CSV table of C-alpha atoms in Angstrom, one decimal:
chain,number,residue,atom,x,y,z
A,1,UNK,CA,37.4,53.4,31.8
A,2,UNK,CA,36.5,53.5,28.2
A,3,UNK,CA,37.7,56.6,26.3
A,4,UNK,CA,37.2,57.8,22.7
A,5,UNK,CA,39.7,59.7,20.6
A,6,UNK,CA,39.1,61.2,17.2
A,7,UNK,CA,41.9,61.6,14.8
A,8,UNK,CA,42.4,62.7,11.2
A,9,UNK,CA,43.5,65.6,9.0
A,10,UNK,CA,42.5,69.0,10.3
A,11,UNK,CA,42.3,70.5,6.9
A,12,UNK,CA,40.6,69.1,3.8
A,13,UNK,CA,40.2,70.7,0.4
A,14,UNK,CA,36.8,71.4,-1.1
A,15,UNK,CA,35.5,68.4,-3.2
A,16,UNK,CA,37.8,66.0,-1.5
A,17,UNK,CA,36.9,63.3,1.1
A,18,UNK,CA,37.1,63.9,4.8
A,19,UNK,CA,38.4,60.9,6.7
A,20,UNK,CA,38.3,60.5,10.5
A,21,UNK,CA,39.0,57.7,12.9
A,22,UNK,CA,37.8,57.1,16.4
A,23,UNK,CA,39.9,54.9,18.6
A,24,UNK,CA,38.3,53.2,21.5
A,25,UNK,CA,40.6,52.6,24.5
A,26,UNK,CA,40.1,51.0,27.8
A,27,UNK,CA,37.4,48.6,26.5
A,28,UNK,CA,36.2,46.6,23.6
A,29,UNK,CA,34.6,48.1,20.5
A,30,UNK,CA,32.4,45.0,20.2
A,31,UNK,CA,28.6,45.0,20.8
A,32,UNK,CA,28.2,48.8,20.8
A,33,UNK,CA,26.7,51.3,18.4
A,34,UNK,CA,29.2,54.0,17.4
A,35,UNK,CA,28.1,57.4,16.2
A,36,UNK,CA,29.6,60.5,14.6
A,37,UNK,CA,28.2,63.9,15.4
A,38,UNK,CA,29.4,67.3,14.2
A,39,UNK,CA,29.1,70.9,15.3
A,40,UNK,CA,30.0,73.9,13.2
A,41,UNK,CA,31.5,76.7,15.2
A,42,UNK,CA,28.9,78.6,17.2
A,43,UNK,CA,26.1,76.3,16.0
A,44,UNK,CA,24.1,73.3,17.0
A,45,UNK,CA,24.7,69.5,16.9
A,46,UNK,CA,24.1,67.3,13.8
A,47,UNK,CA,24.1,63.6,14.0
A,48,UNK,CA,25.9,62.1,11.0
A,49,UNK,CA,25.2,58.4,11.5
A,50,UNK,CA,26.1,55.3,13.4
A,51,UNK,CA,27.6,51.9,12.9
A,52,UNK,CA,27.2,48.7,14.9
A,53,UNK,CA,30.2,46.4,15.3
A,54,UNK,CA,28.6,44.0,12.9
A,55,UNK,CA,29.0,46.7,10.3
A,56,UNK,CA,25.3,47.6,10.0
A,57,UNK,CA,24.8,51.4,9.6
A,58,UNK,CA,22.2,54.1,9.9
A,59,UNK,CA,22.9,57.5,8.3
A,60,UNK,CA,21.3,60.9,8.5
A,61,UNK,CA,19.2,61.1,5.3
A,62,UNK,CA,20.5,64.6,4.7
A,63,UNK,CA,24.1,63.3,4.5
A,64,UNK,CA,23.5,59.7,3.4
A,65,UNK,CA,24.7,60.1,-0.2
A,66,UNK,CA,28.1,61.3,1.0
A,67,UNK,CA,28.7,59.2,4.2
A,68,UNK,CA,30.5,55.9,4.6
A,69,UNK,CA,31.2,54.4,8.0
A,70,UNK,CA,33.3,51.4,8.8
A,71,UNK,CA,34.6,49.5,11.8
A,72,UNK,CA,37.9,47.7,12.4
A,73,UNK,CA,37.4,45.5,15.5
A,74,UNK,CA,41.1,44.3,15.3
A,75,UNK,CA,42.2,47.9,15.9
A,76,UNK,CA,39.3,48.9,18.2
A,77,UNK,CA,38.6,51.7,15.7
A,78,UNK,CA,35.7,53.0,13.7
A,79,UNK,CA,35.9,55.5,10.8
A,80,UNK,CA,34.0,58.1,9.0
A,81,UNK,CA,34.3,59.2,5.4
A,82,UNK,CA,32.5,62.2,4.0
A,83,UNK,CA,32.9,62.8,0.3
A,84,UNK,CA,32.6,65.9,-1.8
A,85,UNK,CA,33.1,68.3,1.1
A,86,UNK,CA,32.4,72.0,1.0
A,87,UNK,CA,33.0,74.8,3.5
A,88,UNK,CA,29.6,73.9,5.1
A,89,UNK,CA,31.2,70.7,6.3
A,90,UNK,CA,33.7,72.6,8.5
A,91,UNK,CA,32.9,71.6,12.0
A,92,UNK,CA,34.1,69.9,15.2
A,93,UNK,CA,33.5,66.2,14.7
A,94,UNK,CA,32.7,64.0,17.7
A,95,UNK,CA,32.5,60.3,18.0
A,96,UNK,CA,30.1,59.1,20.7
A,97,UNK,CA,28.2,56.1,22.0
A,98,UNK,CA,25.9,54.8,24.6
A,99,UNK,CA,28.3,52.9,26.8
A,100,UNK,CA,26.2,49.9,27.6
A,101,UNK,CA,26.9,46.9,25.5
A,102,UNK,CA,24.2,45.3,23.4
A,103,UNK,CA,21.7,48.1,23.8
A,104,UNK,CA,20.2,50.1,21.0
A,105,UNK,CA,19.7,53.2,23.0
A,106,UNK,CA,19.7,56.3,20.8
A,107,UNK,CA,21.5,58.6,23.1
A,108,UNK,CA,25.1,59.3,24.1
A,109,UNK,CA,26.8,59.1,27.4
A,110,UNK,CA,30.3,58.7,26.2
A,111,UNK,CA,31.9,61.2,23.8
A,112,UNK,CA,35.3,61.9,22.4
A,113,UNK,CA,36.9,65.4,22.9
A,114,UNK,CA,36.1,66.3,19.2
A,115,UNK,CA,38.4,67.2,16.4
A,116,UNK,CA,38.1,70.3,14.2
A,117,UNK,CA,38.0,69.8,10.5
A,118,UNK,CA,38.3,72.8,8.3
A,119,UNK,CA,37.4,72.6,4.6
A,120,UNK,CA,39.4,75.1,2.7
A,121,UNK,CA,41.7,75.4,-0.3
B,1,UNK,CA,12.1,64.2,9.3
B,2,UNK,CA,11.1,65.1,12.8
B,3,UNK,CA,11.9,68.7,13.6
B,4,UNK,CA,12.7,69.8,17.2
B,5,UNK,CA,11.8,73.4,18.2
B,6,UNK,CA,13.7,74.3,21.4
B,7,UNK,CA,13.0,77.6,23.3
B,8,UNK,CA,14.1,80.0,24.3
B,9,UNK,CA,17.3,80.2,22.4
B,10,UNK,CA,18.9,82.0,25.3
B,11,UNK,CA,18.0,83.1,28.8
B,12,UNK,CA,19.5,85.0,31.7
B,13,UNK,CA,18.6,84.1,35.2
B,14,UNK,CA,19.9,84.7,38.7
B,15,UNK,CA,21.6,82.1,40.9
B,16,UNK,CA,18.9,80.1,42.7
B,17,UNK,CA,16.3,80.8,40.1
B,18,UNK,CA,14.2,78.1,38.5
B,19,UNK,CA,15.0,77.7,34.8
B,20,UNK,CA,12.7,76.0,32.3
B,21,UNK,CA,13.5,75.1,28.7
B,22,UNK,CA,11.0,73.5,26.3
B,23,UNK,CA,11.4,71.3,23.3
B,24,UNK,CA,8.5,70.6,20.9
B,25,UNK,CA,8.6,67.8,18.3
B,26,UNK,CA,6.9,68.1,15.0
B,27,UNK,CA,5.2,64.7,15.6
B,28,UNK,CA,4.7,62.3,18.4
B,29,UNK,CA,8.0,60.9,19.7
B,30,UNK,CA,6.7,59.1,22.7
B,31,UNK,CA,9.3,59.6,25.4
B,32,UNK,CA,12.3,59.4,23.1
B,33,UNK,CA,13.8,62.7,24.2
B,34,UNK,CA,17.1,63.4,25.8
B,35,UNK,CA,18.8,66.5,27.2
B,36,UNK,CA,22.5,67.4,27.1
B,37,UNK,CA,24.6,70.2,28.7
B,38,UNK,CA,27.5,71.6,26.7
B,39,UNK,CA,30.1,73.9,28.1
B,40,UNK,CA,32.4,75.9,25.8
B,41,UNK,CA,35.1,73.8,24.1
B,42,UNK,CA,33.7,70.6,25.6
B,43,UNK,CA,31.7,67.7,24.3
B,44,UNK,CA,28.0,67.5,25.3
B,45,UNK,CA,27.2,65.7,28.5
B,46,UNK,CA,24.0,63.6,28.9
B,47,UNK,CA,21.8,64.8,31.7
B,48,UNK,CA,18.4,63.3,31.1
B,49,UNK,CA,17.4,60.3,29.0
B,50,UNK,CA,14.0,59.0,27.9
B,51,UNK,CA,12.4,62.3,28.8
B,52,UNK,CA,12.6,62.1,32.6
B,53,UNK,CA,15.4,59.7,33.7
B,54,UNK,CA,18.3,61.4,35.4
B,55,UNK,CA,21.6,60.1,34.2
B,56,UNK,CA,23.8,58.6,37.0
B,57,UNK,CA,25.9,61.3,38.8
B,58,UNK,CA,23.9,64.2,37.5
B,59,UNK,CA,22.6,66.6,40.3
B,60,UNK,CA,19.0,66.2,41.2
B,61,UNK,CA,18.3,69.9,40.5
B,62,UNK,CA,18.1,68.8,36.9
B,63,UNK,CA,14.9,67.2,35.7
B,64,UNK,CA,12.9,66.5,32.6
B,65,UNK,CA,9.2,65.8,31.8
B,66,UNK,CA,6.9,65.4,29.0
B,67,UNK,CA,5.8,62.9,26.3
B,68,UNK,CA,4.4,62.9,22.8
B,69,UNK,CA,5.3,66.3,21.3
B,70,UNK,CA,6.0,68.6,24.3
B,71,UNK,CA,8.9,68.3,26.7
B,72,UNK,CA,10.3,70.4,29.5
B,73,UNK,CA,13.7,70.6,31.1
B,74,UNK,CA,14.1,72.3,34.4
B,75,UNK,CA,16.9,73.4,36.6
B,76,UNK,CA,15.3,73.9,40.0
B,77,UNK,CA,17.9,76.2,41.4
B,78,UNK,CA,20.4,77.6,39.0
B,79,UNK,CA,24.0,77.3,40.1
B,80,UNK,CA,27.0,79.2,38.6
B,81,UNK,CA,28.4,75.9,37.2
B,82,UNK,CA,25.2,75.4,35.2
B,83,UNK,CA,26.2,78.1,32.7
B,84,UNK,CA,26.2,76.2,29.4
B,85,UNK,CA,24.2,75.5,26.3
B,86,UNK,CA,21.5,72.9,26.7
B,87,UNK,CA,20.2,70.7,23.8
B,88,UNK,CA,17.3,68.4,23.5
B,89,UNK,CA,17.6,65.4,21.2
B,90,UNK,CA,15.0,63.0,19.8
B,91,UNK,CA,15.4,59.5,18.5
B,92,UNK,CA,12.0,58.4,17.5
B,93,UNK,CA,13.1,57.9,13.9
B,94,UNK,CA,16.6,56.9,12.7
B,95,UNK,CA,17.4,60.4,11.6
B,96,UNK,CA,18.2,61.4,15.2
B,97,UNK,CA,18.0,65.2,15.6
B,98,UNK,CA,18.9,67.8,18.1
B,99,UNK,CA,17.1,71.0,19.1
B,100,UNK,CA,18.8,74.3,18.3
B,101,UNK,CA,20.1,74.8,21.8
B,102,UNK,CA,19.4,77.2,24.8
B,103,UNK,CA,22.3,79.2,26.1
B,104,UNK,CA,21.9,79.8,29.8
B,105,UNK,CA,23.7,82.8,31.4
B,106,UNK,CA,23.8,84.3,34.9
B,107,UNK,CA,22.1,87.6,35.3
């Protein structure tokens, strides 16, 4: 059974770069679209972007200038970098996917448990 | 960007009641509308995809309908375990967006 696990620093300083990794276990990372979604405390969900295992990406236009996603198939991991962070980037960050290989469905039936990232000096 | 207006933002209903949540898109999104349930401290769970398709394993009391700009999510008989926040999500354009959420409580 495929599982996703987010990892990375829980505290990032303002103006620095937030870096998170999602590890895929129990299955292959290949032939799937992998997304990052975040949720500030007590607020709604915001899609950050997605990456296919070929490396092609789609980013939320509101975050595009600060987002970089990458995939490492040898480690079964994909990553998120968000630059120039501010307190507004404080949120729980989830990795998620549609767990059917080769489909470009834009919804998510497999999620990680989420990781809280706080932006503070 | 397509904006999703979800209403109400919260509701209180009795066990056994029929509960309805709506989501309106700012432009036609065909049937590219999904519904999620999120319980406190947990990741969202997909309930309905493509407006009206019930995800495998989801109880049949949950249903969705609509197309174009207006969508409805229904719980036919509210159960205590349905207490959660529900979100709609559109994906007609690559800037996938979520509605603001509806918090469902028991009266």
